[in-house]
Amino acid sequence: GENVEQHPSTLSVQEGDSAVIKCTYSDSASNYFPWYKQELGKRPQLIIDIRSNVGEKKDQRIAVTLNKTAKHFSLHITETQPEDSAVYFCADSGGSNYKLTFGKGTLLTVNP
Amino acid sequence: DTAVSQTPKYLVTQMGNDKSIKCEQNLGHDTMYWYKQDSKKFLKIMFSYNNKELIINETVPNRFSPKSPDKAHLNLHINSLELGDSAVYFCASSQGLPGQGNSPLHFGNGTRLTVT
């Protein structure tokens, strides 16, 4: 929970392409990994999450994969649309479960 | 009908002043938070309360003092404001603790604090 690395910091794709954002964590006891989307000037909102007993979760064009051995998890957005443009944050709860530690965010730009 | 509401939305003040930000949630959640988002968009937790009890107090200067009069409210008072305090402050709430997995954070719309 104390250290969540997120890459890339910026990502630009063409409409219709896929986008992948990756995060790595350090606490092997972490068990909950949400992804938040923050549009410009708005609040962060949960888009998808995954628990450590699951390797993959999908919701329409969005999917999250988790590799506990390597301690990394990824957000996959397929068939990107201009309205997907936003800052995306990964987070993990750490072993203590008391707080979410966020990655530094990825600015995704989808070009029409 | 906003689930997590914070006031004010914008706050412009001079160095040295004292100011407060208020937050209320109508979701019936047990846990509330204050996060600070700086100019680089980094979201960092400051405080967390569970059932009115302080459970997280990150390395925040003593000038910041949270108060939770009841489960639905968490206010933030800042003394002797400094230039570096300029940021967007987000209040959030969750049903239980984040690691429980069924407790996503619901954020308020943020308070943009500018210290001149």
PDB file of C-alpha atoms in Angstrom:
ATOM      1  CA  GLY A   1       0.000   0.000   0.000  1.00  0.00           C
ATOM      2  CA  GLU A   2       2.831   2.432   0.588  1.00  0.00           C
ATOM      3  CA  ASN A   3       4.308   2.255  -2.865  1.00  0.00           C
ATOM      4  CA  VAL A   4       2.280   2.013  -6.069  1.00  0.00           C
ATOM      5  CA  GLU A   5       4.104   2.666  -9.309  1.00  0.00           C
ATOM      6  CA  GLN A   6       1.976   3.573 -12.323  1.00  0.00           C
ATOM      7  CA  HIS A   7       3.048   3.720 -15.981  1.00  0.00           C
ATOM      8  CA  PRO A   8       2.888   5.445 -18.333  1.00  0.00           C
ATOM      9  CA  SER A   9       2.279   8.940 -17.002  1.00  0.00           C
ATOM     10  CA  THR A  10       0.784   9.987 -20.341  1.00  0.00           C
ATOM     11  CA  LEU A  11      -0.746   7.893 -23.109  1.00  0.00           C
ATOM     12  CA  SER A  12      -2.097   9.054 -26.439  1.00  0.00           C
ATOM     13  CA  VAL A  13      -4.061   6.701 -28.702  1.00  0.00           C
ATOM     14  CA  GLN A  14      -6.242   6.916 -31.774  1.00  0.00           C
ATOM     15  CA  GLU A  15      -9.955   6.365 -31.412  1.00  0.00           C
ATOM     16  CA  GLY A  16     -10.720   2.676 -31.694  1.00  0.00           C
ATOM     17  CA  ASP A  17      -7.303   1.530 -30.482  1.00  0.00           C
ATOM     18  CA  SER A  18      -6.683  -0.183 -27.154  1.00  0.00           C
ATOM     19  CA  ALA A  19      -5.039   1.427 -24.136  1.00  0.00           C
ATOM     20  CA  VAL A  20      -3.153  -0.352 -21.364  1.00  0.00           C
ATOM     21  CA  ILE A  21      -2.034   1.164 -18.066  1.00  0.00           C
ATOM     22  CA  LYS A  22       0.114  -0.802 -15.623  1.00  0.00           C
ATOM     23  CA  CYS A  23       0.700  -0.582 -11.899  1.00  0.00           C
ATOM     24  CA  THR A  24       3.047  -2.407  -9.592  1.00  0.00           C
ATOM     25  CA  TYR A  25       2.737  -2.675  -5.837  1.00  0.00           C
ATOM     26  CA  SER A  26       5.124  -3.648  -3.065  1.00  0.00           C
ATOM     27  CA  ASP A  27       3.010  -5.080  -0.235  1.00  0.00           C
ATOM     28  CA  SER A  28       2.415  -8.774  -0.836  1.00  0.00           C
ATOM     29  CA  ALA A  29      -0.515  -8.604   1.603  1.00  0.00           C
ATOM     30  CA  SER A  30      -2.429  -6.186  -0.634  1.00  0.00           C
ATOM     31  CA  ASN A  31      -5.762  -7.688  -1.608  1.00  0.00           C
ATOM     32  CA  TYR A  32      -7.861  -5.011  -3.279  1.00  0.00           C
ATOM     33  CA  PHE A  33      -7.029  -3.045  -6.435  1.00  0.00           C
ATOM     34  CA  PRO A  34      -9.465  -0.424  -7.764  1.00  0.00           C
ATOM     35  CA  TRP A  35      -9.128   1.866 -10.765  1.00  0.00           C
ATOM     36  CA  TYR A  36     -10.504   5.408 -10.757  1.00  0.00           C
ATOM     37  CA  LYS A  37     -11.197   7.757 -13.656  1.00  0.00           C
ATOM     38  CA  GLN A  38     -10.985  11.509 -13.190  1.00  0.00           C
ATOM     39  CA  GLU A  39     -12.220  13.778 -15.950  1.00  0.00           C
ATOM     40  CA  LEU A  40     -10.915  17.318 -16.118  1.00  0.00           C
ATOM     41  CA  GLY A  41     -12.227  19.384 -13.226  1.00  0.00           C
ATOM     42  CA  LYS A  42     -14.254  16.501 -11.841  1.00  0.00           C
ATOM     43  CA  ARG A  43     -13.979  14.056  -8.966  1.00  0.00           C
ATOM     44  CA  PRO A  44     -12.346  10.618  -9.236  1.00  0.00           C
ATOM     45  CA  GLN A  45     -14.878   7.853  -9.869  1.00  0.00           C
ATOM     46  CA  LEU A  46     -14.487   4.107  -9.554  1.00  0.00           C
ATOM     47  CA  ILE A  47     -14.620   2.330 -12.910  1.00  0.00           C
ATOM     48  CA  ILE A  48     -13.546  -1.204 -12.025  1.00  0.00           C
ATOM     49  CA  ASP A  49     -11.879  -3.100  -9.196  1.00  0.00           C
ATOM     50  CA  ILE A  50     -10.433  -6.528  -8.535  1.00  0.00           C
ATOM     51  CA  ARG A  51      -9.685  -8.593  -5.462  1.00  0.00           C
ATOM     52  CA  SER A  52      -6.624 -10.737  -5.020  1.00  0.00           C
ATOM     53  CA  ASN A  53      -8.464 -14.035  -5.399  1.00  0.00           C
ATOM     54  CA  VAL A  54      -9.345 -13.199  -9.015  1.00  0.00           C
ATOM     55  CA  GLY A  55      -6.990 -12.947 -11.974  1.00  0.00           C
ATOM     56  CA  GLU A  56      -9.166 -10.970 -14.348  1.00  0.00           C
ATOM     57  CA  LYS A  57     -12.366  -8.974 -14.372  1.00  0.00           C
ATOM     58  CA  LYS A  58     -14.187  -7.444 -17.301  1.00  0.00           C
ATOM     59  CA  ASP A  59     -16.913  -4.856 -17.682  1.00  0.00           C
ATOM     60  CA  GLN A  60     -17.810  -4.091 -21.309  1.00  0.00           C
ATOM     61  CA  ARG A  61     -14.797  -2.307 -22.833  1.00  0.00           C
ATOM     62  CA  ILE A  62     -12.835  -2.219 -19.595  1.00  0.00           C
ATOM     63  CA  ALA A  63     -10.878  -5.065 -18.036  1.00  0.00           C
ATOM     64  CA  VAL A  64      -8.406  -5.414 -15.209  1.00  0.00           C
ATOM     65  CA  THR A  65      -5.829  -8.179 -14.853  1.00  0.00           C
ATOM     66  CA  LEU A  66      -3.873  -9.068 -11.743  1.00  0.00           C
ATOM     67  CA  ASN A  67      -0.586 -10.965 -11.454  1.00  0.00           C
ATOM     68  CA  LYS A  68       0.000 -11.570  -7.755  1.00  0.00           C
ATOM     69  CA  THR A  69       3.324 -13.302  -8.290  1.00  0.00           C
ATOM     70  CA  ALA A  70       4.772 -10.345 -10.133  1.00  0.00           C
ATOM     71  CA  LYS A  71       2.778  -7.871  -7.999  1.00  0.00           C
ATOM     72  CA  HIS A  72       1.315  -5.939 -10.852  1.00  0.00           C
ATOM     73  CA  PHE A  73      -2.115  -5.203 -12.226  1.00  0.00           C
ATOM     74  CA  SER A  74      -3.240  -3.562 -15.442  1.00  0.00           C
ATOM     75  CA  LEU A  75      -6.193  -1.657 -16.850  1.00  0.00           C
ATOM     76  CA  HIS A  76      -7.205  -2.478 -20.407  1.00  0.00           C
ATOM     77  CA  ILE A  77      -9.559  -0.278 -22.414  1.00  0.00           C
ATOM     78  CA  THR A  78     -10.602  -1.570 -25.815  1.00  0.00           C
ATOM     79  CA  GLU A  79     -12.212   0.359 -28.687  1.00  0.00           C
ATOM     80  CA  THR A  80     -11.295   3.652 -27.068  1.00  0.00           C
ATOM     81  CA  GLN A  81     -13.550   6.665 -27.561  1.00  0.00           C
ATOM     82  CA  PRO A  82     -12.850  10.392 -27.077  1.00  0.00           C
ATOM     83  CA  GLU A  83     -14.919  10.354 -23.876  1.00  0.00           C
ATOM     84  CA  ASP A  84     -12.408   7.908 -22.400  1.00  0.00           C
ATOM     85  CA  SER A  85      -9.942  10.807 -22.261  1.00  0.00           C
ATOM     86  CA  ALA A  86      -9.193  11.430 -18.571  1.00  0.00           C
ATOM     87  CA  VAL A  87      -6.655  10.779 -15.839  1.00  0.00           C
ATOM     88  CA  TYR A  88      -6.741   7.192 -14.612  1.00  0.00           C
ATOM     89  CA  PHE A  89      -5.521   6.200 -11.167  1.00  0.00           C
ATOM     90  CA  CYS A  90      -4.732   2.767  -9.852  1.00  0.00           C
ATOM     91  CA  ALA A  91      -4.778   2.120  -6.120  1.00  0.00           C
ATOM     92  CA  ASP A  92      -4.168  -0.634  -3.641  1.00  0.00           C
ATOM     93  CA  SER A  93      -5.322  -1.183  -0.115  1.00  0.00           C
ATOM     94  CA  GLY A  94      -2.103  -2.618   1.280  1.00  0.00           C
ATOM     95  CA  GLY A  95      -2.083  -5.240   3.968  1.00  0.00           C
ATOM     96  CA  SER A  96      -3.591  -3.003   6.604  1.00  0.00           C
ATOM     97  CA  ASN A  97      -6.803  -2.434   4.596  1.00  0.00           C
ATOM     98  CA  TYR A  98      -7.233   0.939   6.269  1.00  0.00           C
ATOM     99  CA  LYS A  99      -6.458   3.141   3.312  1.00  0.00           C
ATOM    100  CA  LEU A 100      -6.116   3.306  -0.432  1.00  0.00           C
ATOM    101  CA  THR A 101      -2.774   4.417  -1.783  1.00  0.00           C
ATOM    102  CA  PHE A 102      -3.037   5.847  -5.278  1.00  0.00           C
ATOM    103  CA  GLY A 103      -0.622   5.730  -8.170  1.00  0.00           C
ATOM    104  CA  LYS A 104       0.468   9.021  -9.704  1.00  0.00           C
ATOM    105  CA  GLY A 105      -2.055   8.801 -12.498  1.00  0.00           C
ATOM    106  CA  THR A 106      -2.024   8.360 -16.271  1.00  0.00           C
ATOM    107  CA  LEU A 107      -3.338  11.069 -18.559  1.00  0.00           C
ATOM    108  CA  LEU A 108      -5.062   9.240 -21.396  1.00  0.00           C
ATOM    109  CA  THR A 109      -5.872  11.181 -24.538  1.00  0.00           C
ATOM    110  CA  VAL A 110      -8.011   9.547 -27.218  1.00  0.00           C
ATOM    111  CA  ASN A 111      -7.666  11.360 -30.531  1.00  0.00           C
ATOM    112  CA  PRO A 112     -10.683  11.335 -32.862  1.00  0.00           C
TER     113      PRO A 112
ATOM    114  CA  ASP B   1     -28.940  14.819  -4.768  1.00  0.00           C
ATOM    115  CA  THR B   2     -25.180  14.727  -4.177  1.00  0.00           C
ATOM    116  CA  ALA B   3     -23.979  11.746  -2.146  1.00  0.00           C
ATOM    117  CA  VAL B   4     -20.790  13.383  -0.833  1.00  0.00           C
ATOM    118  CA  SER B   5     -20.993  17.158  -0.715  1.00  0.00           C
ATOM    119  CA  GLN B   6     -18.287  19.549   0.319  1.00  0.00           C
ATOM    120  CA  THR B   7     -18.275  23.298   0.766  1.00  0.00           C
ATOM    121  CA  PRO B   8     -17.019  25.615  -0.382  1.00  0.00           C
ATOM    122  CA  LYS B   9     -16.184  24.644  -3.955  1.00  0.00           C
ATOM    123  CA  TYR B  10     -13.605  27.393  -4.254  1.00  0.00           C
ATOM    124  CA  LEU B  11     -11.634  29.076  -1.503  1.00  0.00           C
ATOM    125  CA  VAL B  12      -9.196  31.924  -2.106  1.00  0.00           C
ATOM    126  CA  THR B  13      -7.416  33.315   0.917  1.00  0.00           C
ATOM    127  CA  GLN B  14      -4.207  34.955   2.042  1.00  0.00           C
ATOM    128  CA  MET B  15      -1.246  33.401   3.785  1.00  0.00           C
ATOM    129  CA  GLY B  16      -1.626  33.220   7.519  1.00  0.00           C
ATOM    130  CA  ASN B  17      -5.397  32.972   7.543  1.00  0.00           C
ATOM    131  CA  ASP B  18      -7.426  30.136   9.073  1.00  0.00           C
ATOM    132  CA  LYS B  19     -10.083  28.384   6.996  1.00  0.00           C
ATOM    133  CA  SER B  20     -12.427  25.415   7.167  1.00  0.00           C
ATOM    134  CA  ILE B  21     -13.823  23.006   4.600  1.00  0.00           C
ATOM    135  CA  LYS B  22     -16.956  21.029   5.371  1.00  0.00           C
ATOM    136  CA  CYS B  23     -18.011  17.610   4.123  1.00  0.00           C
ATOM    137  CA  GLU B  24     -21.232  15.677   4.476  1.00  0.00           C
ATOM    138  CA  GLN B  25     -22.266  12.288   3.101  1.00  0.00           C
ATOM    139  CA  ASN B  26     -25.799  10.936   2.890  1.00  0.00           C
ATOM    140  CA  LEU B  27     -24.825   7.382   1.957  1.00  0.00           C
ATOM    141  CA  GLY B  28     -24.883   6.021   5.493  1.00  0.00           C
ATOM    142  CA  HIS B  29     -21.192   5.149   5.236  1.00  0.00           C
ATOM    143  CA  ASP B  30     -19.021   4.449   8.269  1.00  0.00           C
ATOM    144  CA  THR B  31     -15.699   5.771   6.958  1.00  0.00           C
ATOM    145  CA  MET B  32     -14.746   9.218   5.720  1.00  0.00           C
ATOM    146  CA  TYR B  33     -11.498  10.608   4.307  1.00  0.00           C
ATOM    147  CA  TRP B  34      -9.671  13.723   3.294  1.00  0.00           C
ATOM    148  CA  TYR B  35      -7.380  13.515   0.260  1.00  0.00           C
ATOM    149  CA  LYS B  36      -5.154  16.260  -1.120  1.00  0.00           C
ATOM    150  CA  GLN B  37      -4.572  16.535  -4.867  1.00  0.00           C
ATOM    151  CA  ASP B  38      -1.654  18.751  -5.824  1.00  0.00           C
ATOM    152  CA  SER B  39      -0.938  20.499  -9.114  1.00  0.00           C
ATOM    153  CA  LYS B  40       0.584  17.308 -10.524  1.00  0.00           C
ATOM    154  CA  LYS B  41      -2.693  15.470  -9.842  1.00  0.00           C
ATOM    155  CA  PHE B  42      -1.146  13.261  -7.178  1.00  0.00           C
ATOM    156  CA  LEU B  43      -3.864  12.036  -4.763  1.00  0.00           C
ATOM    157  CA  LYS B  44      -2.537  11.674  -1.235  1.00  0.00           C
ATOM    158  CA  ILE B  45      -4.510  10.622   1.804  1.00  0.00           C
ATOM    159  CA  MET B  46      -4.436  12.960   4.782  1.00  0.00           C
ATOM    160  CA  PHE B  47      -6.931  11.611   7.304  1.00  0.00           C
ATOM    161  CA  SER B  48      -9.485   8.872   7.721  1.00  0.00           C
ATOM    162  CA  TYR B  49     -12.255   8.431  10.275  1.00  0.00           C
ATOM    163  CA  ASN B  50     -14.211   5.272  10.953  1.00  0.00           C
ATOM    164  CA  ASN B  51     -17.340   5.711  13.051  1.00  0.00           C
ATOM    165  CA  LYS B  52     -16.089   9.115  14.212  1.00  0.00           C
ATOM    166  CA  GLU B  53     -12.714   7.738  15.314  1.00  0.00           C
ATOM    167  CA  LEU B  54      -9.474   8.797  13.692  1.00  0.00           C
ATOM    168  CA  ILE B  55      -7.811   5.764  12.092  1.00  0.00           C
ATOM    169  CA  ILE B  56      -5.379   7.355   9.676  1.00  0.00           C
ATOM    170  CA  ASN B  57      -3.305  10.447  10.217  1.00  0.00           C
ATOM    171  CA  GLU B  58      -0.629  10.665   7.594  1.00  0.00           C
ATOM    172  CA  THR B  59       2.348  12.965   8.073  1.00  0.00           C
ATOM    173  CA  VAL B  60       0.255  16.098   7.868  1.00  0.00           C
ATOM    174  CA  PRO B  61       1.329  19.332   9.614  1.00  0.00           C
ATOM    175  CA  ASN B  62      -0.408  20.096  12.892  1.00  0.00           C
ATOM    176  CA  ARG B  63      -1.959  23.119  11.217  1.00  0.00           C
ATOM    177  CA  PHE B  64      -4.475  20.680   9.700  1.00  0.00           C
ATOM    178  CA  SER B  65      -7.091  19.465  12.144  1.00  0.00           C
ATOM    179  CA  PRO B  66      -9.987  17.220  11.130  1.00  0.00           C
ATOM    180  CA  LYS B  67     -13.193  16.988  13.111  1.00  0.00           C
ATOM    181  CA  SER B  68     -15.951  14.429  12.820  1.00  0.00           C
ATOM    182  CA  PRO B  69     -19.004  15.437  14.867  1.00  0.00           C
ATOM    183  CA  ASP B  70     -20.886  12.382  13.604  1.00  0.00           C
ATOM    184  CA  LYS B  71     -20.537   9.620  11.014  1.00  0.00           C
ATOM    185  CA  ALA B  72     -22.017  11.742   8.255  1.00  0.00           C
ATOM    186  CA  HIS B  73     -19.710  14.731   8.655  1.00  0.00           C
ATOM    187  CA  LEU B  74     -15.980  15.289   8.425  1.00  0.00           C
ATOM    188  CA  ASN B  75     -14.648  18.821   8.465  1.00  0.00           C
ATOM    189  CA  LEU B  76     -11.127  20.063   7.898  1.00  0.00           C
ATOM    190  CA  HIS B  77      -9.747  23.142   9.615  1.00  0.00           C
ATOM    191  CA  ILE B  78      -6.477  24.658   8.468  1.00  0.00           C
ATOM    192  CA  ASN B  79      -4.565  27.189  10.561  1.00  0.00           C
ATOM    193  CA  SER B  80      -1.931  29.638   9.363  1.00  0.00           C
ATOM    194  CA  LEU B  81      -2.344  28.843   5.687  1.00  0.00           C
ATOM    195  CA  GLU B  82       0.797  28.638   3.559  1.00  0.00           C
ATOM    196  CA  LEU B  83       1.358  28.912  -0.194  1.00  0.00           C
ATOM    197  CA  GLY B  84       2.094  25.188  -0.365  1.00  0.00           C
ATOM    198  CA  ASP B  85      -1.369  24.385   0.932  1.00  0.00           C
ATOM    199  CA  SER B  86      -2.831  25.407  -2.413  1.00  0.00           C
ATOM    200  CA  ALA B  87      -4.424  22.265  -3.868  1.00  0.00           C
ATOM    201  CA  VAL B  88      -7.738  20.553  -4.428  1.00  0.00           C
ATOM    202  CA  TYR B  89      -9.000  18.845  -1.287  1.00  0.00           C
ATOM    203  CA  PHE B  90     -11.317  15.892  -1.784  1.00  0.00           C
ATOM    204  CA  CYS B  91     -13.573  14.428   0.834  1.00  0.00           C
ATOM    205  CA  ALA B  92     -14.581  10.790   0.339  1.00  0.00           C
ATOM    206  CA  SER B  93     -16.550   8.105   2.098  1.00  0.00           C
ATOM    207  CA  SER B  94     -16.865   4.324   2.032  1.00  0.00           C
ATOM    208  CA  GLN B  95     -19.140   1.808   3.700  1.00  0.00           C
ATOM    209  CA  GLY B  96     -16.345  -0.069   5.451  1.00  0.00           C
ATOM    210  CA  LEU B  97     -12.586  -0.115   5.120  1.00  0.00           C
ATOM    211  CA  PRO B  98     -11.028   0.018   1.629  1.00  0.00           C
ATOM    212  CA  GLY B  99      -9.343  -3.353   1.838  1.00  0.00           C
ATOM    213  CA  GLN B 100     -12.616  -5.086   2.445  1.00  0.00           C
ATOM    214  CA  GLY B 101     -13.231  -4.817  -1.261  1.00  0.00           C
ATOM    215  CA  ASN B 102     -16.905  -4.024  -1.091  1.00  0.00           C
ATOM    216  CA  SER B 103     -16.181  -0.512   0.065  1.00  0.00           C
ATOM    217  CA  PRO B 104     -15.309   1.666  -2.912  1.00  0.00           C
ATOM    218  CA  LEU B 105     -14.534   5.280  -2.206  1.00  0.00           C
ATOM    219  CA  HIS B 106     -17.130   7.868  -3.181  1.00  0.00           C
ATOM    220  CA  PHE B 107     -15.531  11.254  -3.681  1.00  0.00           C
ATOM    221  CA  GLY B 108     -17.005  14.693  -3.260  1.00  0.00           C
ATOM    222  CA  ASN B 109     -16.532  17.302  -5.986  1.00  0.00           C
ATOM    223  CA  GLY B 110     -13.508  18.828  -4.337  1.00  0.00           C
ATOM    224  CA  THR B 111     -12.584  22.198  -2.835  1.00  0.00           C
ATOM    225  CA  ARG B 112     -10.032  24.193  -4.778  1.00  0.00           C
ATOM    226  CA  LEU B 113      -7.971  26.104  -2.226  1.00  0.00           C
ATOM    227  CA  THR B 114      -5.766  28.937  -3.439  1.00  0.00           C
ATOM    228  CA  VAL B 115      -3.470  30.640  -0.980  1.00  0.00           C
ATOM    229  CA  THR B 116      -2.025  33.966  -2.127  1.00  0.00           C
TER     230      THR B 116
END
